mmCIF file of C-alpha atoms in Angstrom:
data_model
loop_
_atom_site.group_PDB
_atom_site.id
_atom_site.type_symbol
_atom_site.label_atom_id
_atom_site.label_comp_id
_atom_site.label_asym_id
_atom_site.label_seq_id
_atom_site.Cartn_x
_atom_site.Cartn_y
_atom_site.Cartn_z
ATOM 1 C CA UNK A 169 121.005 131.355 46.113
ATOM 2 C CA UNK A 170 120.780 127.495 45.357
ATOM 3 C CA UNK A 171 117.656 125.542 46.034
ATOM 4 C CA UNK A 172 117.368 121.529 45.340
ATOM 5 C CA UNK A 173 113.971 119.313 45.230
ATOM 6 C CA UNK A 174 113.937 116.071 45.604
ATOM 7 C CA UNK A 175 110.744 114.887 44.822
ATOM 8 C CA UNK A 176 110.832 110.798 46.058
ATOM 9 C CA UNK A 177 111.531 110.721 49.640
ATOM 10 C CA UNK A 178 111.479 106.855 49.493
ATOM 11 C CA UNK A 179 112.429 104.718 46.563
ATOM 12 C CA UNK A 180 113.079 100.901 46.449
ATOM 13 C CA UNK A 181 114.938 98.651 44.206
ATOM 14 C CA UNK A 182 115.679 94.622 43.766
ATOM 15 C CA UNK A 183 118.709 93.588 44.320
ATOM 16 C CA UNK A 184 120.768 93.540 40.888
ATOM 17 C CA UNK A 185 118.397 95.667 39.433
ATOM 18 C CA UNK A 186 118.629 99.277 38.657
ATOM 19 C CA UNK A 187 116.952 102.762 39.905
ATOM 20 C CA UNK A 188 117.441 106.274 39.404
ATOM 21 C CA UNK A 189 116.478 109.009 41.824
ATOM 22 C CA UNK A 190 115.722 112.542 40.562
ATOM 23 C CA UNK A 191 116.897 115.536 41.745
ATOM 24 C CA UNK A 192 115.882 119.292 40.275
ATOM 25 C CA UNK A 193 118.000 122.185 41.232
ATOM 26 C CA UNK A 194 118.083 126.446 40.696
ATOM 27 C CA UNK A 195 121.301 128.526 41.341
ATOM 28 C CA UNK A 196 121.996 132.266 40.675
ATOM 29 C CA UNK A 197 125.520 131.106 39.517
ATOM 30 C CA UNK A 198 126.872 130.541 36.082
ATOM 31 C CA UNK A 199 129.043 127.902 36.498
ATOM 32 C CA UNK A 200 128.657 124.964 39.351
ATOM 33 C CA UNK A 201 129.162 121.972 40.378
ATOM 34 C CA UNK A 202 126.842 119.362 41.383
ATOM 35 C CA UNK A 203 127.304 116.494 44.258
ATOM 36 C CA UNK A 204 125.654 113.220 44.924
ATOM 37 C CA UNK A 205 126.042 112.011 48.319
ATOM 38 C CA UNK A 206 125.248 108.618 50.410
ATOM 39 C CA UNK A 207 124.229 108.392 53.969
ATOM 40 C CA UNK A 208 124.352 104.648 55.173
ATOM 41 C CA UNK A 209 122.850 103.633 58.569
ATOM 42 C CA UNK A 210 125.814 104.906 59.791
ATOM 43 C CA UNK A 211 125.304 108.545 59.358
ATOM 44 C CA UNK A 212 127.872 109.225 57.884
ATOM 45 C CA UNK A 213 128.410 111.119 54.683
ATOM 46 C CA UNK A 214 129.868 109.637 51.522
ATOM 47 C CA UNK A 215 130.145 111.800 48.295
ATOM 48 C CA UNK A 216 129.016 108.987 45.609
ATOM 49 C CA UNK A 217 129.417 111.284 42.051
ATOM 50 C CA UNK A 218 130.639 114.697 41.313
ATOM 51 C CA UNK A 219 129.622 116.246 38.040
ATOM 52 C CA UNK A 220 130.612 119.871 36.331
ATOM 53 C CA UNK A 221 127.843 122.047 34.814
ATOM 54 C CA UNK A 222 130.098 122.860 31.916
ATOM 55 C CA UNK A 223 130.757 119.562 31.207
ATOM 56 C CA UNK A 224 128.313 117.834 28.923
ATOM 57 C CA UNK A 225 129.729 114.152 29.473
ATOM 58 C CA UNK A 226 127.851 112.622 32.166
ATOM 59 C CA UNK A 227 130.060 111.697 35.148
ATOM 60 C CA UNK A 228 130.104 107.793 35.867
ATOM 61 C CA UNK A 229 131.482 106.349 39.089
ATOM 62 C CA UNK A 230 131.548 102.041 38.666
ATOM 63 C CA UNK A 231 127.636 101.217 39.345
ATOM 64 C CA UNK A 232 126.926 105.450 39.558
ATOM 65 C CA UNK A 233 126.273 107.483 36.691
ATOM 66 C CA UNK A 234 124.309 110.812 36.207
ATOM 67 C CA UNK A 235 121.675 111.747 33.681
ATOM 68 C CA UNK A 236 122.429 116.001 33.653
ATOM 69 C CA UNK A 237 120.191 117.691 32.117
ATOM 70 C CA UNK A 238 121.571 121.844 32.040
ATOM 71 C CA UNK A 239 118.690 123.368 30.550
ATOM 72 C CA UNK A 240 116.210 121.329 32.408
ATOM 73 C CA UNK A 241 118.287 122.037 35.739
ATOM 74 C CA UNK A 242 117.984 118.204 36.481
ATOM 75 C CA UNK A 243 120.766 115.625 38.037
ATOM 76 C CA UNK A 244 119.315 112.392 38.599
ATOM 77 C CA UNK A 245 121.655 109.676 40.090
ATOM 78 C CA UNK A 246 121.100 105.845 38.483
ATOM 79 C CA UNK A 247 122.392 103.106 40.340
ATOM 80 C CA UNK A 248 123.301 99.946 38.182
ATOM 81 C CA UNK A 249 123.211 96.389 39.619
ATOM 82 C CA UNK A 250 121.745 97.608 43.134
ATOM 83 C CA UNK A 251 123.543 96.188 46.201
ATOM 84 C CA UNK A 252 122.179 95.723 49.873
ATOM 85 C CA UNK A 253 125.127 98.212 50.475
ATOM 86 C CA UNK A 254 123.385 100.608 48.458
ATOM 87 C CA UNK A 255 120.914 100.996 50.796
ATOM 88 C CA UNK A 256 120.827 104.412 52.423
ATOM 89 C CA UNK A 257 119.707 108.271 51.928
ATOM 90 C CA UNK A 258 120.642 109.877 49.377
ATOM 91 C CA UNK A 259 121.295 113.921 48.640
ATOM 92 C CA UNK A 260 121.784 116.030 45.578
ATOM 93 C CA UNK A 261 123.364 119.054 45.947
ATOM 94 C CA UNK A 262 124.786 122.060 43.845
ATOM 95 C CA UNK A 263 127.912 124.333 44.352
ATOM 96 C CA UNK A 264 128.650 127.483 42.810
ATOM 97 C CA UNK A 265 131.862 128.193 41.288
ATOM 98 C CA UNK A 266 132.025 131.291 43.098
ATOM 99 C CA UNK A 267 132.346 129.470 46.614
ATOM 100 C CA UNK A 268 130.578 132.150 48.605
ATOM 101 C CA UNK A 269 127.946 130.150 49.284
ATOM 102 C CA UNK A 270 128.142 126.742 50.861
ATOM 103 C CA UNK A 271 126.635 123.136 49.912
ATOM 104 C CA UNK A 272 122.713 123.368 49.892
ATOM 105 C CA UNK A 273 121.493 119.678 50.274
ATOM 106 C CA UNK A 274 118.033 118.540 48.753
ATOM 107 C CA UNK A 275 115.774 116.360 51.720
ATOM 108 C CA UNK A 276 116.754 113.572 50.616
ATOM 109 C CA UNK A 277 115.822 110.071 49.305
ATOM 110 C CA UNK A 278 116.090 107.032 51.469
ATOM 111 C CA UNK A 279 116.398 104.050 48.685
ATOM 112 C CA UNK A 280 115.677 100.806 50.539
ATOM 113 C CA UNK A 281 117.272 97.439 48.692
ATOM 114 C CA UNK A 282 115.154 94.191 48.723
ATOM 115 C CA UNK A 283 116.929 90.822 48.477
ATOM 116 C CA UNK B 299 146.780 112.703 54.331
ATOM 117 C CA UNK B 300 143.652 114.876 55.699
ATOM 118 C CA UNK B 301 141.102 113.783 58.277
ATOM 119 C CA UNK B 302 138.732 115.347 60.155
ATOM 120 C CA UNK B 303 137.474 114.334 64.026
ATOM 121 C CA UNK B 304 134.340 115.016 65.516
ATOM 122 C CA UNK B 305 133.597 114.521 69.168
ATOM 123 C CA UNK B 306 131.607 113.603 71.371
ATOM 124 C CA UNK B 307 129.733 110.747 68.884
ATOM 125 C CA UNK B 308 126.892 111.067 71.236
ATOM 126 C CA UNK B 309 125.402 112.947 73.930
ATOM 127 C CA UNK B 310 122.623 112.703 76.170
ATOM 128 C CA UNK B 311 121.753 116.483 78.067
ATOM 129 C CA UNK B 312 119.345 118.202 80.257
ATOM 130 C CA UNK B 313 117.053 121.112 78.733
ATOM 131 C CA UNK B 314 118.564 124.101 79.938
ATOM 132 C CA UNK B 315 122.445 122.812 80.313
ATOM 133 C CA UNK B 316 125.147 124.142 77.971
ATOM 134 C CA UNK B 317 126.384 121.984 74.914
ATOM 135 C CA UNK B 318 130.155 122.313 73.376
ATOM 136 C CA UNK B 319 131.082 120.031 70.352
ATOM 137 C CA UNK B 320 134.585 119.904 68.793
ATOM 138 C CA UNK B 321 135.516 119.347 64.877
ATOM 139 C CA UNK B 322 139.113 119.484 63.956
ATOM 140 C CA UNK B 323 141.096 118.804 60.787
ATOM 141 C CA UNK B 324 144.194 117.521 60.497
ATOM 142 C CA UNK B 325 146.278 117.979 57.237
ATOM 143 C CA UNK B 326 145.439 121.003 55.492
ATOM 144 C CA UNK B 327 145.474 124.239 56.174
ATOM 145 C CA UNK B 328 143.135 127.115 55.921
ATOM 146 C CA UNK B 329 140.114 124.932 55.565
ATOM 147 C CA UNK B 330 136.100 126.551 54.918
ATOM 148 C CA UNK B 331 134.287 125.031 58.210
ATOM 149 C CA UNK B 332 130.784 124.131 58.256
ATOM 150 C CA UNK B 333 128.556 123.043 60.609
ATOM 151 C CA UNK B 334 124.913 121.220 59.968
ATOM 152 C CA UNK B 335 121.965 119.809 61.835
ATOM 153 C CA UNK B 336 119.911 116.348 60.353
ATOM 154 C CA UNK B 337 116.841 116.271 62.028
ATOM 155 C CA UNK B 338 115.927 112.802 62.236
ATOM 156 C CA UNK B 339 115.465 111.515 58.809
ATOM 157 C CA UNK B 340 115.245 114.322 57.355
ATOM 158 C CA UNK B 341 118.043 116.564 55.603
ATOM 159 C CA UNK B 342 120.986 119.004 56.349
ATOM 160 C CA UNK B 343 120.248 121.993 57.163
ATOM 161 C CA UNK B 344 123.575 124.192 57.011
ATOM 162 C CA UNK B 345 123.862 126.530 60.887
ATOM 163 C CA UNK B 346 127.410 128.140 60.677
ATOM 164 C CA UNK B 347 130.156 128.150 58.489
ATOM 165 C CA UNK B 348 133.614 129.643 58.230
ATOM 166 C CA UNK B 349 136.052 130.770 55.859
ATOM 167 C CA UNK B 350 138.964 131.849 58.178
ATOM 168 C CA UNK B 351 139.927 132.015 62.047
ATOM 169 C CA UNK B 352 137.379 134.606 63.810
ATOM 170 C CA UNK B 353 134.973 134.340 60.784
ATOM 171 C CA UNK B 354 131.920 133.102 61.311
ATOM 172 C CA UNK B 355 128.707 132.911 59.239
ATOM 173 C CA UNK B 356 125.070 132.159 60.949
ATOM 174 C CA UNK B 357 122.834 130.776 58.686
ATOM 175 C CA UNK B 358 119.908 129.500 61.414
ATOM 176 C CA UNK B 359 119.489 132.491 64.403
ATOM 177 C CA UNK B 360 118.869 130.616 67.215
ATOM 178 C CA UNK B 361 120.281 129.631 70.678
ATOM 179 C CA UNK B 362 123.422 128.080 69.087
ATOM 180 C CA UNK B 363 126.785 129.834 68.673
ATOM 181 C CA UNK B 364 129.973 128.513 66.720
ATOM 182 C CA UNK B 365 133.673 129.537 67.324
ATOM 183 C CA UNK B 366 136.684 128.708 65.763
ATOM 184 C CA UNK B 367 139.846 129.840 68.128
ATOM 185 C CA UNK B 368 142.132 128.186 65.423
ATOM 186 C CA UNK B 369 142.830 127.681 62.062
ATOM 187 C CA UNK B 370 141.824 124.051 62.252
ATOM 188 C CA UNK B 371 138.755 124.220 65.095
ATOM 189 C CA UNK B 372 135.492 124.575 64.876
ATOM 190 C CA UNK B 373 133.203 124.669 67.657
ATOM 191 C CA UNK B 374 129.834 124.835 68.324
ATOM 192 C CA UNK B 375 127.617 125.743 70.775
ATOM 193 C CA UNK B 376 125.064 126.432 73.208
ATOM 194 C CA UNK B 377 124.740 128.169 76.667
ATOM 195 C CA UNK B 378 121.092 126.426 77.191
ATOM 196 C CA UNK B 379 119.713 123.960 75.162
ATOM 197 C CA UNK B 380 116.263 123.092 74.104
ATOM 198 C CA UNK B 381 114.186 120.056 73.740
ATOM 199 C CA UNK B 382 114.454 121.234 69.723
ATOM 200 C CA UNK B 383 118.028 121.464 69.478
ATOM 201 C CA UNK B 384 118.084 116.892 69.259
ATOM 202 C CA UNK B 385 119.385 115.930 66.676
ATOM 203 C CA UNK B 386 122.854 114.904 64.595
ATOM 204 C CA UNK B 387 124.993 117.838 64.223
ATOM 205 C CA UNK B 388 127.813 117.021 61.235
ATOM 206 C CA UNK B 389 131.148 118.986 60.923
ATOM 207 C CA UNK B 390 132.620 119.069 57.337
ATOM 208 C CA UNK B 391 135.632 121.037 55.509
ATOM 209 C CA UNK B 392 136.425 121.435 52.127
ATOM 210 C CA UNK B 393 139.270 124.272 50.634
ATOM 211 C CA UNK B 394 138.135 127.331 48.874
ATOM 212 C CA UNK B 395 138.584 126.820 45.235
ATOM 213 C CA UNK B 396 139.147 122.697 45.102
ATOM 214 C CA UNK B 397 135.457 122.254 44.098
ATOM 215 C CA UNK B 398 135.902 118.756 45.135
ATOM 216 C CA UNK B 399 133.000 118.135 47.328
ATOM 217 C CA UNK B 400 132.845 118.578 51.628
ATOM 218 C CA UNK B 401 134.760 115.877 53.806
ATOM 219 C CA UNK B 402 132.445 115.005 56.681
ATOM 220 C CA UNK B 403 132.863 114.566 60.263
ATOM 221 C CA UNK B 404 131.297 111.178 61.484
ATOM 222 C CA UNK B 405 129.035 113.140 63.580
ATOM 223 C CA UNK B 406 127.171 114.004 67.121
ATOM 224 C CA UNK B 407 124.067 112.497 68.125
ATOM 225 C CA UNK B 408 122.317 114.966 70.391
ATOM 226 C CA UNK B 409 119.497 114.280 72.537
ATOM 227 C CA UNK B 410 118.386 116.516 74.814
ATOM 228 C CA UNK B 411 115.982 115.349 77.530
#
């Protein structure tokens, strides 16, 4: 079973400025995956950043990049140089290697951008 | 390449009448099918999935239903619907062992009146 919190359900930023939203996670399985994705206005779902639990490197996408911690069970997402494009909800979610059990998505964080 | 369609993008229905929504891929074969439900502003919560034709996994009992007649089909739904079934309903695949996230349908916004 894989549970995520995501403990800021609002967050907002400057533009050009930078923010990281937290995400905490638990899963039965010993090796995972873990997803960052973006909703925009639009609805419709982006993945943003993949990382791999066995992986210590932190993944980095342009402007994304993950702090994983594996002990802590924590994936926080910073955004670098914050665009008004940026502006949407985001979701954390893990996947087990095992892929019997589908993508569990945290609640959410909507991340507002002010010019 | 693979895509995936979703359809209707939105519908507007009576308490009470049935509700059918379509997600197909193109592209692949074989995909994992999943169905969720965004309340609004709120997250995904996960209502069917399926691994293979005729397989079907119900995470949420409710009044809702899913089907998938072929290898790339998914449907969903409902013979009567309630004021509580409103929402956006997404459609996403991914393929068993790529590990490479879901690909997301652009979604159905349901209201039902």
């Amino acid at each position: 079973a894989q549970t995520v919190t995501q403990s800021q359900p609002e967050m907002s930023v400057q533009e050009a400025e930078t923010v990281t939203l937290s995400c905490t996670y638990d899963t039965s399985e010993s090796d995972y995956y873990l997803f960052w994705y973006k909703q925009p206005p639009s609805r419709q779902m982006i993945l943003v950043i993949r990382q791999e639990a066995y992986k210590q490197q932190n993944a980095t996408e342009n402007r994304f990049s993950v702090n994983f911690q594996k002990a802590a069970k924590s994936f926080s997402l910073k955004i670098s140089d914050s665009q008004l494009g940026d502006a949407a909800m985001y979701f954390c979610a893990p996947y087990g290697n095992s892929g019997n059990t589908p993508l569990v998505f945290g609640k959410g964080t909507r991340l507002s951008v002010i010019a | 390449s693979q895509t995936i369609h979703q359809w209707p993008a939105t519908l507007v229905q009576p308490v009470g009448s049935p509700l059918s929504l379509e997600c197909t891929v193109e592209g692949t074969s074989n995909p994992n099918l999943y169905w969720y439900r965004q309340a609004a502003g709120r997250g995904l919560q996960l209502l069917f999935y399926s691994v293979g034709i005729g397989q079907i996994s119900s995470e949420v009992p409710q009044n809702l239903s899913a089907s998938r007649p072929q290898d790339r089909q998914f449907i969903l739904s409902s013979k009567k619907l309630l004021l509580s079934d409103s929402g956006f309903y997404l459609c996403a695949w991914d393929i068993q062992g790529a590990r490479v996230g879901y690909t997301f349908g652009s979604g159905t916004r349901l209201t039902v009146v």
